[in-house]
Structure formats: structure tokens, C-alpha cells
Tab-separated table of C-alpha atoms and ligand atoms in Angstrom:
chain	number	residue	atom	x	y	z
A	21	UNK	CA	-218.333	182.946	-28.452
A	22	UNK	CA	-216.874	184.462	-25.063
A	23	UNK	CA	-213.890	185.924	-25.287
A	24	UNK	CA	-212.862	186.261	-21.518
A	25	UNK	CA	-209.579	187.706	-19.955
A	26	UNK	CA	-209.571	186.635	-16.031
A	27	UNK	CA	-208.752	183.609	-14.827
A	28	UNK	CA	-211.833	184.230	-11.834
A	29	UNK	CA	-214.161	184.761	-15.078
A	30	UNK	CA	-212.813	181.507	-16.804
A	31	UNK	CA	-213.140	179.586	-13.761
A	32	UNK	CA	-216.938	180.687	-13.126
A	33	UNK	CA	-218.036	179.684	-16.463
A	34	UNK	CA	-216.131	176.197	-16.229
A	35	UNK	CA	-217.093	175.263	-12.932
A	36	UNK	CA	-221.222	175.834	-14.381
A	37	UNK	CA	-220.656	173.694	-17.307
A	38	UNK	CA	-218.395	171.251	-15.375
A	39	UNK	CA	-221.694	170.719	-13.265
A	40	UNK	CA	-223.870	169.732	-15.721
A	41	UNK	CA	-221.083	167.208	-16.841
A	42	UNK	CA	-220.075	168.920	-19.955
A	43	UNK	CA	-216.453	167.798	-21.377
A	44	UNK	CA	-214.134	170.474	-22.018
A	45	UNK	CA	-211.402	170.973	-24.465
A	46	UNK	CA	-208.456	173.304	-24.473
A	47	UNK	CA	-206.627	174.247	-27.546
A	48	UNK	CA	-203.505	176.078	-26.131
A	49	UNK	CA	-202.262	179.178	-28.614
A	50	UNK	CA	-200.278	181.946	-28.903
A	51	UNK	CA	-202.362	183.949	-31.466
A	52	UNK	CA	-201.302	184.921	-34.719
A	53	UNK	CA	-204.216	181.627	-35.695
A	54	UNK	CA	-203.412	179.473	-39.246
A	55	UNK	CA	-205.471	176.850	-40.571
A	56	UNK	CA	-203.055	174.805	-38.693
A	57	UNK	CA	-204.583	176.459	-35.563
A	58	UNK	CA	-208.291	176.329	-36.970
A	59	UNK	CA	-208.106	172.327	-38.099
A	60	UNK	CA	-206.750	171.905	-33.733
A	61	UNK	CA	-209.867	173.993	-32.879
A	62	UNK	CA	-212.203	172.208	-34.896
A	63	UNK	CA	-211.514	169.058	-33.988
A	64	UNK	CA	-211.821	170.027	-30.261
A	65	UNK	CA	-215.159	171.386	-31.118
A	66	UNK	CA	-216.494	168.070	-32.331
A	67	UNK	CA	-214.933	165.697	-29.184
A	68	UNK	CA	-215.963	167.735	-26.508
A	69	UNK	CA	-218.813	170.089	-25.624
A	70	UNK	CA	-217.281	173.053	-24.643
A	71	UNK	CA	-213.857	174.685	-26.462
A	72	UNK	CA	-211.854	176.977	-24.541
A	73	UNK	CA	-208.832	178.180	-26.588
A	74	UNK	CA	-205.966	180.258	-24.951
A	75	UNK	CA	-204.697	182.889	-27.067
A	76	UNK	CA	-201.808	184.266	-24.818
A	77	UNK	CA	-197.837	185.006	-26.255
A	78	UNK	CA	-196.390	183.348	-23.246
A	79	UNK	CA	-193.369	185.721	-22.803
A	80	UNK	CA	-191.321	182.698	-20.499
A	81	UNK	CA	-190.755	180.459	-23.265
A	82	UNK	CA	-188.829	183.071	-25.847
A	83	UNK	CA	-185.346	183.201	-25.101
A	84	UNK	CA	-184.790	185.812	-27.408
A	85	UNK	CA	-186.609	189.379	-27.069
A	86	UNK	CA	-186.290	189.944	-30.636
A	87	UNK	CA	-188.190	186.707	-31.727
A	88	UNK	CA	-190.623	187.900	-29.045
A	89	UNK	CA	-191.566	191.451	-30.496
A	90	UNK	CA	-191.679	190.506	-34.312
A	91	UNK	CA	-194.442	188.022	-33.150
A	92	UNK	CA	-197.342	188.488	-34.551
A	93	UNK	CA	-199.918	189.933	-32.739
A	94	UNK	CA	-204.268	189.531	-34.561
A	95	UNK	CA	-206.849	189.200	-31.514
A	96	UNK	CA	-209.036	190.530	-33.568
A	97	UNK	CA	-208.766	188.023	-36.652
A	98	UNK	CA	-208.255	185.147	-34.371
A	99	UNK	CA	-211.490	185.593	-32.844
A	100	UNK	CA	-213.057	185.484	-36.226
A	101	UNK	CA	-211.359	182.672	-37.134
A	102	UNK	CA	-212.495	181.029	-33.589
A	103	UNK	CA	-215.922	181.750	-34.208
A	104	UNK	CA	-215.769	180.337	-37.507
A	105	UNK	CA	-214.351	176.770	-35.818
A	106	UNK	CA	-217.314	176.900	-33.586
A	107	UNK	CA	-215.258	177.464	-30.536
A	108	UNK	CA	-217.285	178.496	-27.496
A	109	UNK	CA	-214.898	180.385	-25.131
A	110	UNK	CA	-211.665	182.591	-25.723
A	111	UNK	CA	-208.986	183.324	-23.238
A	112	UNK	CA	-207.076	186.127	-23.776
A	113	UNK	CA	-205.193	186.787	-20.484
A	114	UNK	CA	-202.685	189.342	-20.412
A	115	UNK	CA	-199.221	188.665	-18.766
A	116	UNK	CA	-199.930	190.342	-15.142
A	117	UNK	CA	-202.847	187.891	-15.509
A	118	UNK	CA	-201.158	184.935	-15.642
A	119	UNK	CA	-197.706	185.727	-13.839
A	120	UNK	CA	-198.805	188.309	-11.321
A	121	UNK	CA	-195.109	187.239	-10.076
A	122	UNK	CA	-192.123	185.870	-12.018
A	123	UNK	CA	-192.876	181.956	-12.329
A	124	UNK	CA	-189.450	179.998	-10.408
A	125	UNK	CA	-190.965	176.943	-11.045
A	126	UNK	CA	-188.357	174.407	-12.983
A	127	UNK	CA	-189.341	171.869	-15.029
A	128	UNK	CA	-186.777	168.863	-16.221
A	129	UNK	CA	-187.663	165.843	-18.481
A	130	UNK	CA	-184.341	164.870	-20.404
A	131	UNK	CA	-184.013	163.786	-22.598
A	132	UNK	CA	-187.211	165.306	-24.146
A	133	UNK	CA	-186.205	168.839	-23.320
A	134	UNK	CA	-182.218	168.863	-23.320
A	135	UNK	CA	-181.592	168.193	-26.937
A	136	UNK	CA	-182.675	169.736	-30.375
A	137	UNK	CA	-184.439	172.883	-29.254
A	138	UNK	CA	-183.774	172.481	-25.734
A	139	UNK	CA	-180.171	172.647	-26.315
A	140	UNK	CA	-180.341	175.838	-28.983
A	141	UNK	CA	-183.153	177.558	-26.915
A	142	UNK	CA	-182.233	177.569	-23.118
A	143	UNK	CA	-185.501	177.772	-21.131
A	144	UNK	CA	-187.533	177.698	-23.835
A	145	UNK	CA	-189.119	174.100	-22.900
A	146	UNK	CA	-189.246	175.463	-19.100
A	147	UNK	CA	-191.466	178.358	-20.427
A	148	UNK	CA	-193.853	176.263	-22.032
A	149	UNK	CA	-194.103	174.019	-19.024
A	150	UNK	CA	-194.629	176.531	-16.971
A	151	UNK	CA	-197.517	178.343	-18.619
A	152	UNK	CA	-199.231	174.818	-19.910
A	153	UNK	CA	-199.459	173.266	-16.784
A	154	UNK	CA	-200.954	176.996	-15.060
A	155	UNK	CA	-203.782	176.178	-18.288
A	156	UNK	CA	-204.120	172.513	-16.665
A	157	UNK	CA	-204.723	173.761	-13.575
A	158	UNK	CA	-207.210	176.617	-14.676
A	159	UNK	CA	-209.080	174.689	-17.080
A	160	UNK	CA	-209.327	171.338	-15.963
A	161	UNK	CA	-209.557	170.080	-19.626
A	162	UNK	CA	-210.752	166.709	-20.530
A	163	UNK	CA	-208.712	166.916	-23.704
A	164	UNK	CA	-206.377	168.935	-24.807
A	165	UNK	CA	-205.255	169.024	-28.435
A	166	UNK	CA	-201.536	169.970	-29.532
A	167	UNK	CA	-200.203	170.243	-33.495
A	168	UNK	CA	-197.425	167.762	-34.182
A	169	UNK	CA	-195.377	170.474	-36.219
A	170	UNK	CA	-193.923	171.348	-32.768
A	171	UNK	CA	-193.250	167.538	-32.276
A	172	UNK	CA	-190.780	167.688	-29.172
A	173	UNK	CA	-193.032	169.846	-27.947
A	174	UNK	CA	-195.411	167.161	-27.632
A	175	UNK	CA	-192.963	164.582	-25.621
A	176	UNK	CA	-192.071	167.066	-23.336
A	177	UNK	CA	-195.673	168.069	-22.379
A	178	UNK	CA	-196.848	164.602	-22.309
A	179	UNK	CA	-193.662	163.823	-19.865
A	180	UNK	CA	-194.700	166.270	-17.631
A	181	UNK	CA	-198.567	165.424	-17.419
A	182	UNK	CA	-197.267	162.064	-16.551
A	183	UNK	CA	-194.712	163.679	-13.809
A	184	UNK	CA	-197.596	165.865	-12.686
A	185	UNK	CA	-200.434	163.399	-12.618
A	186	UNK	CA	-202.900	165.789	-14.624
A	187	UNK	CA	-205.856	164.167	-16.007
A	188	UNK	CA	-205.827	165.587	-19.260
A	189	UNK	CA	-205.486	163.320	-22.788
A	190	UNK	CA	-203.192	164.832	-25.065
A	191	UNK	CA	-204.408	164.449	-28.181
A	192	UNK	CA	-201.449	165.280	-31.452
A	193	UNK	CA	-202.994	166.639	-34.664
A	194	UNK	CA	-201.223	166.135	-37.774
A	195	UNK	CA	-198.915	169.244	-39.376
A	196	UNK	CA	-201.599	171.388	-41.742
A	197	UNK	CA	-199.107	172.359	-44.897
A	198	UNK	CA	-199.479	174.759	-47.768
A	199	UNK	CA	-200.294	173.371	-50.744
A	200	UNK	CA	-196.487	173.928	-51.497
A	201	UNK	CA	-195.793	171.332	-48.345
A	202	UNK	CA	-194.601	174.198	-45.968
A	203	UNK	CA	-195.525	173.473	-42.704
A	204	UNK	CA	-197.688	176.205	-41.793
A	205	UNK	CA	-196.579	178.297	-39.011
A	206	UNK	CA	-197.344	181.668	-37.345
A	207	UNK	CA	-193.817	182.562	-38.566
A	208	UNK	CA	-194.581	182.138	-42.113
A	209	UNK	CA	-196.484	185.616	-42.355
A	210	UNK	CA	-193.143	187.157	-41.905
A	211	UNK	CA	-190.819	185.652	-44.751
A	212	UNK	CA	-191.022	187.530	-48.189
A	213	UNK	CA	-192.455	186.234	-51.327
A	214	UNK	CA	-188.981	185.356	-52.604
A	215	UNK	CA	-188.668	183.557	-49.029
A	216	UNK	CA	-192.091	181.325	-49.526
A	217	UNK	CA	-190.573	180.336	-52.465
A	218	UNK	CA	-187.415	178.372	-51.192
A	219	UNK	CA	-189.151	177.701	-47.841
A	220	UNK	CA	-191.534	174.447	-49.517
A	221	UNK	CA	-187.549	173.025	-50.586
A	222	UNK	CA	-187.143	171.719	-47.045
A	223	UNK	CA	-190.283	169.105	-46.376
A	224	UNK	CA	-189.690	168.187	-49.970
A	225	UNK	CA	-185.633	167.154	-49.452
A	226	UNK	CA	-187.442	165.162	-45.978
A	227	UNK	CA	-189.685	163.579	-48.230
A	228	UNK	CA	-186.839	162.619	-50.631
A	229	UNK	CA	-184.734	161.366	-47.919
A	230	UNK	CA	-186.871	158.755	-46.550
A	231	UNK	CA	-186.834	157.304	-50.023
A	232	UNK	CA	-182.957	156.650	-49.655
A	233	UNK	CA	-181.189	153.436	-48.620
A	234	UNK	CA	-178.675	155.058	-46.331
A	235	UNK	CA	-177.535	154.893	-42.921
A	236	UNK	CA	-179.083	157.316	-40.320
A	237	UNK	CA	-175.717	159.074	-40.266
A	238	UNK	CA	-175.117	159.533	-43.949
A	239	UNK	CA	-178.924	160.592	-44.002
A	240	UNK	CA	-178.725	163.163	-42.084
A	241	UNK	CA	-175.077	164.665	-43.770
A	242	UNK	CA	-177.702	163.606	-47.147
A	243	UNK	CA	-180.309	166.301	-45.613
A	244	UNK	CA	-178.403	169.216	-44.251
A	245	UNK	CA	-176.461	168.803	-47.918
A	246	UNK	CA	-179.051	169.391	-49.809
A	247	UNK	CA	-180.726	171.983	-48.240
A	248	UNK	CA	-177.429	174.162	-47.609
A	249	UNK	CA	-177.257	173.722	-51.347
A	250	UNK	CA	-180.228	176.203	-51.707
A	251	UNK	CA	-179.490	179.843	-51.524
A	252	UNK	CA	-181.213	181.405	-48.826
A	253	UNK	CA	-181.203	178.142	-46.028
A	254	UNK	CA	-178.976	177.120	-43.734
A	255	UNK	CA	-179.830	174.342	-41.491
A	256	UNK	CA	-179.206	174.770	-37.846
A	257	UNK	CA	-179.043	170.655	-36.944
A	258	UNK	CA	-180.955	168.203	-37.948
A	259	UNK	CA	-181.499	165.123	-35.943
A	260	UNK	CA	-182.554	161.459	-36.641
A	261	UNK	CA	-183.632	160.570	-33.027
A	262	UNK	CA	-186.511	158.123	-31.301
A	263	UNK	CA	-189.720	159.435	-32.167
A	264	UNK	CA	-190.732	158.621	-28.355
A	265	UNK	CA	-187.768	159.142	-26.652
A	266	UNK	CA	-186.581	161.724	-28.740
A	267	UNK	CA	-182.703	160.432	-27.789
A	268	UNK	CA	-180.328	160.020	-30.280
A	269	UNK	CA	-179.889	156.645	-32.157
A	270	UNK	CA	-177.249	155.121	-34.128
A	271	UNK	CA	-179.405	152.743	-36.417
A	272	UNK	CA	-182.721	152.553	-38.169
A	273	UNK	CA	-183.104	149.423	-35.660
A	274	UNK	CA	-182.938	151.195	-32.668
A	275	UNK	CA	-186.663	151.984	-31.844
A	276	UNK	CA	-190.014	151.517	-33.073
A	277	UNK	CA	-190.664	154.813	-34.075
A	278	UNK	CA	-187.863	157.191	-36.008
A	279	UNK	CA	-188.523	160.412	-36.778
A	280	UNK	CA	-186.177	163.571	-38.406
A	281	UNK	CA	-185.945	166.807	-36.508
A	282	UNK	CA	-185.027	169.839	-38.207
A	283	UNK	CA	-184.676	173.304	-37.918
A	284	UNK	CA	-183.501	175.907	-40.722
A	285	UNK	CA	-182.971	179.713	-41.076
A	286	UNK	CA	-184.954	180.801	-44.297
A	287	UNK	CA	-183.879	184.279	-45.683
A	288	UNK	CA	-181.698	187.316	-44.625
A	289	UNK	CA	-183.820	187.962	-41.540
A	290	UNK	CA	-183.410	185.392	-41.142
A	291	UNK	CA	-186.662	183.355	-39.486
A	292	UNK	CA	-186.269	179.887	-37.850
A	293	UNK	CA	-188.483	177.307	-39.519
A	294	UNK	CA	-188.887	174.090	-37.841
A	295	UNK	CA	-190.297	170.599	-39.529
A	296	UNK	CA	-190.191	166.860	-38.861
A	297	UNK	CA	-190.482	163.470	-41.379
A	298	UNK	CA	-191.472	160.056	-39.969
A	299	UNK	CA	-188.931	157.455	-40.991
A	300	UNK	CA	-191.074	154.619	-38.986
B	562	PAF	O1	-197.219	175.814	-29.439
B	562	PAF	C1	-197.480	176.943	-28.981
B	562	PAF	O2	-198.094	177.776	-29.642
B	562	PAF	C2	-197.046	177.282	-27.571
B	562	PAF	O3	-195.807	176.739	-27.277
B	562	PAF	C3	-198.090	176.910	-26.495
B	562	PAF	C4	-198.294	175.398	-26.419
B	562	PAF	C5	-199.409	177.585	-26.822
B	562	PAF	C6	-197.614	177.390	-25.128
B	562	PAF	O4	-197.453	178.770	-25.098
């Protein structure tokens, strides 16, 4: 595998492989690499010829410094893992590399990036615009592969390919769990044992919810309820919206596809842990 840092080197070795009409897939990361992050990369490997995966903490989309330095940080055991997937190229870029000035672009899609975590984390949608479309542009991918654990993440990037006209498919893998149902997460190497153990209660009161006969408002008081109830998480919202859209509806009617949004602190830390359920 190449591990490259320079968007000139990157470019070279694209541009060659490009020419002898080679498909190329991009996995965009920020490090820290699960199996969440290693079932993306494999599945790249076997639709395309050539895998390039980004492994670069985009400092533009945290909104809070803090969250930023407790990040983890594993080059070295993400290229392993990389390897392992079969992965042919890593970028690791560092930030002078890819903002060798402050990036003023703005980036708008409401509803997609106004409400849930656009409204808790200003600019945070912005940031990932910004450094996802500069990966676009350098790559060129044919494909480019995105986990659905960060679902609004997904709408917003697929409104702006569609704003921006890139080429790209954007392909949404399914959320990789524990075996105790936690969604797995870069985050999750920082909560304590005691932590994992309460952490699984959350995808397990989604399951139980979609098993109810209620109304989407009395689900979601049914949700945030239940998990209050357990010491050690506190729900920051959770949202019953269009699973397309991603705007707010009042009935299970209201769109073809309804999915749950939620996001809890876990802990005295406390870390942010973010899931999602399919109602339809
Ligand atoms: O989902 C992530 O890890 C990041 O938001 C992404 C897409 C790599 C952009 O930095």
C-alpha cells in the first residue's frame, strides 16, 4: 500500500491509473479506523480497482477544540488495518496540506444541515463540506463510500454533489455494531468499561420503540424516557424526521421513508454518541 501525504503525489499516481481506465474509490476518514471503517474499505476494494482512503482529522468541522484534541490519533494502526482491507493508496495530508489558507467557502443545504446536528454543532456540516468536496476535486473518485451511522451526514453530502455537479456515486454502508448493538464509533475507545456497559441501552430502547403503536410524538417523549431513565445518559434530542428530507414530520404518513435521529451524552466526560433506527 502507498501511504502518500501531497496532494501533487496523489494526483500523479491517479492521473497514471486514471489512464489506463482504472475506477477509483475513496473512502473518506478521519483515522482512529473501526471495523466500521474496515467493512467501508473493503467493500471499496472489491467495486473498484484502485482504493484511496483519506485519513485526515479535518480540523473545520469540530466546533469544539476540546472534542478536537481528545480525538484519537493511530496512523500507524490504521495503516495496518488498511493493508489488511486490501486498500491500495493512503492519504495522510496534514492540515497546511489541505488548507494552505483558511477555507471561506460556505456551504447551505437546509434543511439537511440546519437541524439535528446542524443546529447543536454550528459549522460543523460546513466543515465537512468543505474538506469532502476539496477530496472530490483531488481524487476524482468513481465511488465514494460513506457509513450510515453518520446518517445526516449522508443527505447533506449527497445535496451538495447534486448542487456541485460532481460525478461521484455515493454509496451508504450499513452501521457495523458491537456485538452488544453499539454503534461502533471512533469515540467509543474513550468511554470506560462501566460506560460500554450502559452505552448498548440506547440502540436497544430504538429497537424497542419501533415495536410500539404510538404516535411519532409520544414516540419520541417514549425514547428520550427511557433512556434518561438509565444512570449515566442523557439524551440531547431525538428526532423522528424524513429519512430523505431529514425535515420534521408530524405523522408516520408523512413520507416514504422515517427514520429516528438521536444523540446522547454517555458518562461523566461525558462523550456524545450518535445512532439512528429506521421506522420505514
Ligand atoms: O465521517 C467522517 O469521519 C468525517 O466527517 C469525514 C466524512 C471523513 C470528513 O472529514
Amino acid at each position: 500500500m502507498l501511504v502518500i501525504d501531497t496532494i501533487s503525489e496523489l494526483q500523479k499516481v491517479l492521473v497514471d491509473e486514471r489512464s489506463k481506465g482504472k475506477c477509483i474509490g475513496l473512502v473518506p476518514t478521519m483515522g482512529a479506523l473501526h471495523q466500521g471503517h474496515a467493512s467501508l474499505v473493503r467493500r471499496s476494494v472489491a467495486e473498484n480497482d484502485i482504493t484511496v482512503v483519506s485519513i485526515f482529522l479535518n480540523p473545520t468541522q469540530f466546533n469544539d477544540p476540546k472534542d478536537l484534541e481528545r480525538y484519537p490519533r493511530t496512523l500507524e494502526e490504521d495503516c495496518r488495518i488498511l493493508e489488511e482491507c486490501g486498500a491500495q493508496i493512503a492519504f495522510a495530508p496534514c492540515v497546511k496540506e489541505m488548507y494552505p489558507e483558511p477555507d471561506t467557502r460556505q456551504f447551505s443545504y437546509p434543511p439537511t444541515d440546519v437541524v439535528m446536528e446542524g443546529a447543536r454543532r454550528p459549522g460543523h456540516f460546513n466543515g465537512v463540506c468543505q474538506i469532502v468536496s476539496k477530496l472530490f476535486q483531488i481524487t476524482d473518485p468513481d465511488n465514494a463510500y460513506f457509513g450510515e451511522k453518520d446518517y445526516q451526514q449522508i443527505a447533506v453530502i449527497c445535496r451538495m454533489v447534486e448542487d456541485l455537479g460532481f460525478k461521484v456515486n455515493i454509496i451508504p454502508c450499513p452501521v457495523i455494531r458491537e456485538e452488544s448493538g453499539l454503534a461502533m464509533s471512533s469515540r467509543n475507545t474513550l468511554l470506560t468499561p462501566e460506560e460500554k456497559e450502559i452505552a448498548p441501552k440506547i440502540y436497544q430502547i430504538l429497537k424497542q420503540s419501533t415495536t410500539l403503536q404510538l404516535s411519532i410524538a409520544e414516540t419520541q417523549k417514549w425514547v428520550i424516557d427511557e433512556i434518561n431513565k438509565v444512570e449515566g445518559l442523557d439524551v440531547e434530542y431525538y428526532s423522528i424526521v424524513d429519512g430523505n428530507t431529514l425535515a420534521d414530520i408530524n405523522n408516520w404518513e408523512d413520507a416514504p421513508n422515517v427514520v429516528g435521529c438521536i444523540t446522547v451524552y454517555c458518562g461523566k466526560t461525558p462523550i456524545r454518541l450518535i445512532d439512528h433506527i429506521r421506522y420505514k
